[in-house]
Short mmCIF file of C-alpha atoms in Angstrom, two decimals:
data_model
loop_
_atom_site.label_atom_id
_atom_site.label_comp_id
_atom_site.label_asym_id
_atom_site.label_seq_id
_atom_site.Cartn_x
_atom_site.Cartn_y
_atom_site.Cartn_z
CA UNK A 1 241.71 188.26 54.02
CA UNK A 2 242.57 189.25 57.67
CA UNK A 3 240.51 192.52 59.08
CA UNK A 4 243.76 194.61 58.95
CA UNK A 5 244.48 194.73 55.22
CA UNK A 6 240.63 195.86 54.71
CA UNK A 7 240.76 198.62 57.50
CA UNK A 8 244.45 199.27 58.41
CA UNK A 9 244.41 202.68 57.32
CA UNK A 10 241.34 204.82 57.94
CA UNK A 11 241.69 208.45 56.53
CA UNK A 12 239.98 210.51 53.33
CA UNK A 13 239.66 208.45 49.92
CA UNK A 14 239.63 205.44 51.78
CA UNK A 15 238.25 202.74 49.09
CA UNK A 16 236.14 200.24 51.54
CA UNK A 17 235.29 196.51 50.24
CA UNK A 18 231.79 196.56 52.62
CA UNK A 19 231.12 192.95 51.94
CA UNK A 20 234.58 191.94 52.60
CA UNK A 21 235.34 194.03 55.77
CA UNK A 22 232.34 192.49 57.25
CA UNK A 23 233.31 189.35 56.86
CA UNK A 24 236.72 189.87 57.86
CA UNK A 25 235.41 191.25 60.80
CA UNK A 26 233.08 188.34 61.32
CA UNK A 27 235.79 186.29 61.26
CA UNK A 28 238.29 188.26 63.05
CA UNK A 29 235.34 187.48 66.35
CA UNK A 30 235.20 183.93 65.42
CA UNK A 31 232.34 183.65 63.45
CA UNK A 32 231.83 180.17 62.01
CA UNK A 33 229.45 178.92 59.25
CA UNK A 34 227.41 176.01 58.34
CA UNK A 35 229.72 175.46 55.08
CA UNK A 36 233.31 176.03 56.54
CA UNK A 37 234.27 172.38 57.07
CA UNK A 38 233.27 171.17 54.27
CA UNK A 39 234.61 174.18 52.62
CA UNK A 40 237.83 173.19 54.35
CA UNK A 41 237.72 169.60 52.85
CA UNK A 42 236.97 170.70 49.48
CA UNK A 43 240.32 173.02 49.44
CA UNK A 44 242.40 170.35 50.62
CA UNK A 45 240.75 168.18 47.86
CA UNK A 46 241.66 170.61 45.04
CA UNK A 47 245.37 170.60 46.18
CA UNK A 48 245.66 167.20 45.72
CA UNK A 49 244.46 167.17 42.37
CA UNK A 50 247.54 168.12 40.23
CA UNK A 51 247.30 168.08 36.07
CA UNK A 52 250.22 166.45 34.86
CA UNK A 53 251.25 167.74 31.40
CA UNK A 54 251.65 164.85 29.04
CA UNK A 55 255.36 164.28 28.19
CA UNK A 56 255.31 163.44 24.70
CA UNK A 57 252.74 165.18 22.23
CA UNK A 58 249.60 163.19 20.99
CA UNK A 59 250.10 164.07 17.82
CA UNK A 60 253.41 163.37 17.81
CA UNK A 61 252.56 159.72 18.93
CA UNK A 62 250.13 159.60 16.35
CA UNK A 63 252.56 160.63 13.36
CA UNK A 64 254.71 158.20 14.70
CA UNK A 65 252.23 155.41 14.46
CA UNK A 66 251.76 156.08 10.92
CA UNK A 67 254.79 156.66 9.44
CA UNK A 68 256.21 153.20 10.70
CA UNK A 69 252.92 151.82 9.31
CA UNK A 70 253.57 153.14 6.25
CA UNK A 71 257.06 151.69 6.18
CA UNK A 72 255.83 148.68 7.81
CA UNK A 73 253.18 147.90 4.74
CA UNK A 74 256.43 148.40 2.28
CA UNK A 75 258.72 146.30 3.26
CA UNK A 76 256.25 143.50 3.67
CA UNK A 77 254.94 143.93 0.21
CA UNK A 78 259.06 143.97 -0.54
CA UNK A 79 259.40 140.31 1.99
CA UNK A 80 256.85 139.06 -0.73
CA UNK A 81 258.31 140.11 -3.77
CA UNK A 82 261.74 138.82 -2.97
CA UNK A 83 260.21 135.46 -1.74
CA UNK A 84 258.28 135.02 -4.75
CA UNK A 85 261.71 135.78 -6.88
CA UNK A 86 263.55 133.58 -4.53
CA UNK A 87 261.68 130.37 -5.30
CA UNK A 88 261.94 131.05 -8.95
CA UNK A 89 265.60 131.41 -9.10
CA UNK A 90 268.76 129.47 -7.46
CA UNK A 91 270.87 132.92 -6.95
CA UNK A 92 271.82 132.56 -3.46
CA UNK A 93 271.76 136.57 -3.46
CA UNK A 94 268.39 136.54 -3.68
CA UNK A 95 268.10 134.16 -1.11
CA UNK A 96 270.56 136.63 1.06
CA UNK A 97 268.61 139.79 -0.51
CA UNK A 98 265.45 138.26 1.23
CA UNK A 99 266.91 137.05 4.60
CA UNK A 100 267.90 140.58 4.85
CA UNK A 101 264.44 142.10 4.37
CA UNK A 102 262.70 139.83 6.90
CA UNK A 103 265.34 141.43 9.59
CA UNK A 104 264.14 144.64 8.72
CA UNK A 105 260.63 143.80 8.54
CA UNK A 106 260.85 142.22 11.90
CA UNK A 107 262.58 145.44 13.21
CA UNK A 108 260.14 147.57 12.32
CA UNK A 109 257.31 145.72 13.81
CA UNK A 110 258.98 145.90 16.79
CA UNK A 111 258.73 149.57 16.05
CA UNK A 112 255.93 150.12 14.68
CA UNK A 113 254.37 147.69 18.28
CA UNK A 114 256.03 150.12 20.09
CA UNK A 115 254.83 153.15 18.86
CA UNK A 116 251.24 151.69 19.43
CA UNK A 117 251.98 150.72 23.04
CA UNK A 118 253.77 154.62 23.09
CA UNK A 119 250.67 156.14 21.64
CA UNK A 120 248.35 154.45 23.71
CA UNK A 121 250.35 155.33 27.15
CA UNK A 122 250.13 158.88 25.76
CA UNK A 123 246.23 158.94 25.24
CA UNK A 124 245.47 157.59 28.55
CA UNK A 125 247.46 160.21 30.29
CA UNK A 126 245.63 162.70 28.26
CA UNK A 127 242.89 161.31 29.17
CA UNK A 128 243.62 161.27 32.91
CA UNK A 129 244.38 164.32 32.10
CA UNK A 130 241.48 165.92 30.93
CA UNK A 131 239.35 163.79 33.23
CA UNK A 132 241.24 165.51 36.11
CA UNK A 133 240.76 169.20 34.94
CA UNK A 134 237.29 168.38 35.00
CA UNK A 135 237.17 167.14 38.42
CA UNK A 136 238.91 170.47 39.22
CA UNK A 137 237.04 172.79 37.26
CA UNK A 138 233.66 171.01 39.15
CA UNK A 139 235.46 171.09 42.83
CA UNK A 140 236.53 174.72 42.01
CA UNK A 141 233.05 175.91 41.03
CA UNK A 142 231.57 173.88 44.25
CA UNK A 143 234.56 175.89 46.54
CA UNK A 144 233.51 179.09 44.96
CA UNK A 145 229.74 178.04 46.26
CA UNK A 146 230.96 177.17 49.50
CA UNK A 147 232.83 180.57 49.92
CA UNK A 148 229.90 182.21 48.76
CA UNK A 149 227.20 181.08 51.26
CA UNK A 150 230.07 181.48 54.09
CA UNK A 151 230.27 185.23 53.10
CA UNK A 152 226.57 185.44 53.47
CA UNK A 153 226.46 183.67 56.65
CA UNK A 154 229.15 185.59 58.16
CA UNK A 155 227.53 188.72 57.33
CA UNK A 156 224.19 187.80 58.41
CA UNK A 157 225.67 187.49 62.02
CA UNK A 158 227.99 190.20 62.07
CA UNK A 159 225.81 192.87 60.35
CA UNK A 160 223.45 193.56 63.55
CA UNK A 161 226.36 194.30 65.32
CA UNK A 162 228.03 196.76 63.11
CA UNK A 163 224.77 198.75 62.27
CA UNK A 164 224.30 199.00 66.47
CA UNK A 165 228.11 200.35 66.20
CA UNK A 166 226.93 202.84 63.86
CA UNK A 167 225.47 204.81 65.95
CA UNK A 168 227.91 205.84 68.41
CA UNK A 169 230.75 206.30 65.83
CA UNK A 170 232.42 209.69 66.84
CA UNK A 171 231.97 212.46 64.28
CA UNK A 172 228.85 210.67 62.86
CA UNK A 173 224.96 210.87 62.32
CA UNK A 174 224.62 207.39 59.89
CA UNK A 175 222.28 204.80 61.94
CA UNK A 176 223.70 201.73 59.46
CA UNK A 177 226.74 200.62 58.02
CA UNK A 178 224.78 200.93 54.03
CA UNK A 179 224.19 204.49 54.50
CA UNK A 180 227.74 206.04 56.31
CA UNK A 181 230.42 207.29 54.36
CA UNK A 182 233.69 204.70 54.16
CA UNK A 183 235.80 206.63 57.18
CA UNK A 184 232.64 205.74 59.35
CA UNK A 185 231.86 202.33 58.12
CA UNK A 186 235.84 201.53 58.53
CA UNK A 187 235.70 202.33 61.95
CA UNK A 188 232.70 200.54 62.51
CA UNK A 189 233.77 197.35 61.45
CA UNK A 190 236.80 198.01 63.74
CA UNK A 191 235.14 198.15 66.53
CA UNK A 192 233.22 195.36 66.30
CA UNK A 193 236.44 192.98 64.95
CA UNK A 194 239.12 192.56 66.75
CA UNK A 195 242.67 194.27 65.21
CA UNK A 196 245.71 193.07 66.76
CA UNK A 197 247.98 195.44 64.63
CA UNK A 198 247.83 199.37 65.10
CA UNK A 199 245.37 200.90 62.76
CA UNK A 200 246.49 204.07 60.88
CA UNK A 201 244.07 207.17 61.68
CA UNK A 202 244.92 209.79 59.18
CA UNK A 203 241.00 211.49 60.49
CA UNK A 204 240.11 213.54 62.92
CA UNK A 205 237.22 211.30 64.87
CA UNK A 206 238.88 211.13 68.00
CA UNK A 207 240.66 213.76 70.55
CA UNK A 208 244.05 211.60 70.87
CA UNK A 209 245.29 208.40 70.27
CA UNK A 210 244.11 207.24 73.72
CA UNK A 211 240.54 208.21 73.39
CA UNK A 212 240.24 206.21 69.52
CA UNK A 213 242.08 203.27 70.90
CA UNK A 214 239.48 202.90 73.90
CA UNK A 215 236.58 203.28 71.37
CA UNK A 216 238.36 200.83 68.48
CA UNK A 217 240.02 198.47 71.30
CA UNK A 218 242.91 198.45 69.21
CA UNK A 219 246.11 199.50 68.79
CA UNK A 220 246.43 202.82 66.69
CA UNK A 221 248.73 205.36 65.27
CA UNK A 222 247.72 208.60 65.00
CA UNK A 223 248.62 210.92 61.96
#
């Protein structure tokens, strides 16, 4: 978050984030870490790592599987039947009958193949699936490490600065950025980042809009 959208408006009830505006501030000066590369390398790592929803339901697959197996175990058991009956008798519709079940039966182990082949496409991507979340869920908890011990870091070297600050805020008596009220601490952190943007004063620290932009070395508008 850039310095501007913690400290772009400085008046009463101002809500400060402390942590945050210092590091934006940090930041806003340049202030590098340690951790930001591979911080940087670890984001672009988690963008690449898309979880594809499965298409088809594993369940689904699964049903599938069985009901054709179910079928499947029938009409063999029919195949059989009609064979034995067929080598008993001389009724060529027998003979027919039974021609017509081994089509079937050879039909529906091509299905019944298929939906194995099906179900077992489907449980590797779920698989892949889950395996990826994981790798996500691990990179995302390492990021949120990384951006941790940056925050510190930037702090650590911007925090000297900003308690120095401190004490020549106009309309003050705090000597550190803990102890002043948010209005002070705001314009602290101001002038020790760097604001590109006018900042809105809605308080009375300064004389005139000349006289708080010279202290702030930003731009500023005045209310």
């Amino acid at each position: 978050m850039n310095l501007t959208a913690q400290v772009g408006v400085i008046g009463p009830g101002l809500t400060l984030d402390r942590r945050a505006a210092l590091v934006s501030a940090a930041r806003s000066r340049g202030v590098t870490t340690r951790v930001d590369e591979e911080l940087a390398a670890a984001r672009q790592r988690l963008e690449t790592l898309e979880v594809s929803t499965p298409e088809a339901s594993l369940e689904a697959a699964k049903r599938r599987v069985a009901a054709t197996e179910s079928t499947l175990e029938a009409k063999r058991e029919r195949v059989a039947m009609l064979r034995g009956r067929m080598q008993e008798a001389t009724d060529e519709g027998v003979a027919a009958e039974y021609q017509n079940a081994i089509r079937a039966l050879s039909e529906l182990e091509t299905e019944h193949a298929a939906a194995r082949e099906r179900l077992a496409e489907v449980r590797g991507r779920a698989r892949s699936a889950r395996d990826t979340r994981e790798r996500r869920l691990q990179l995302e908890d390492r990021i949120a490490n990384l951006e941790r011990t940056a925050r510190e870091e930037c702090i650590g070297k911007i925090r000297p600065r900003v308690d120095e600050a401190m004490l020549d805020v106009p309309g003050s008596s705090a000597d550190s950025f803990t102890a002043a009220d948010p209005v002070t601490a705001a314009l602290a952190v101001v002038h020790v980042g760097r604001v590109h943007t006018p900042v809105v004063l809605a308080c009375r620290r300064f004389p005139d809009a000349a006289a708080a932009e010279s202290w702030l070395a930003a731009p500023v508008v005045r209310l």
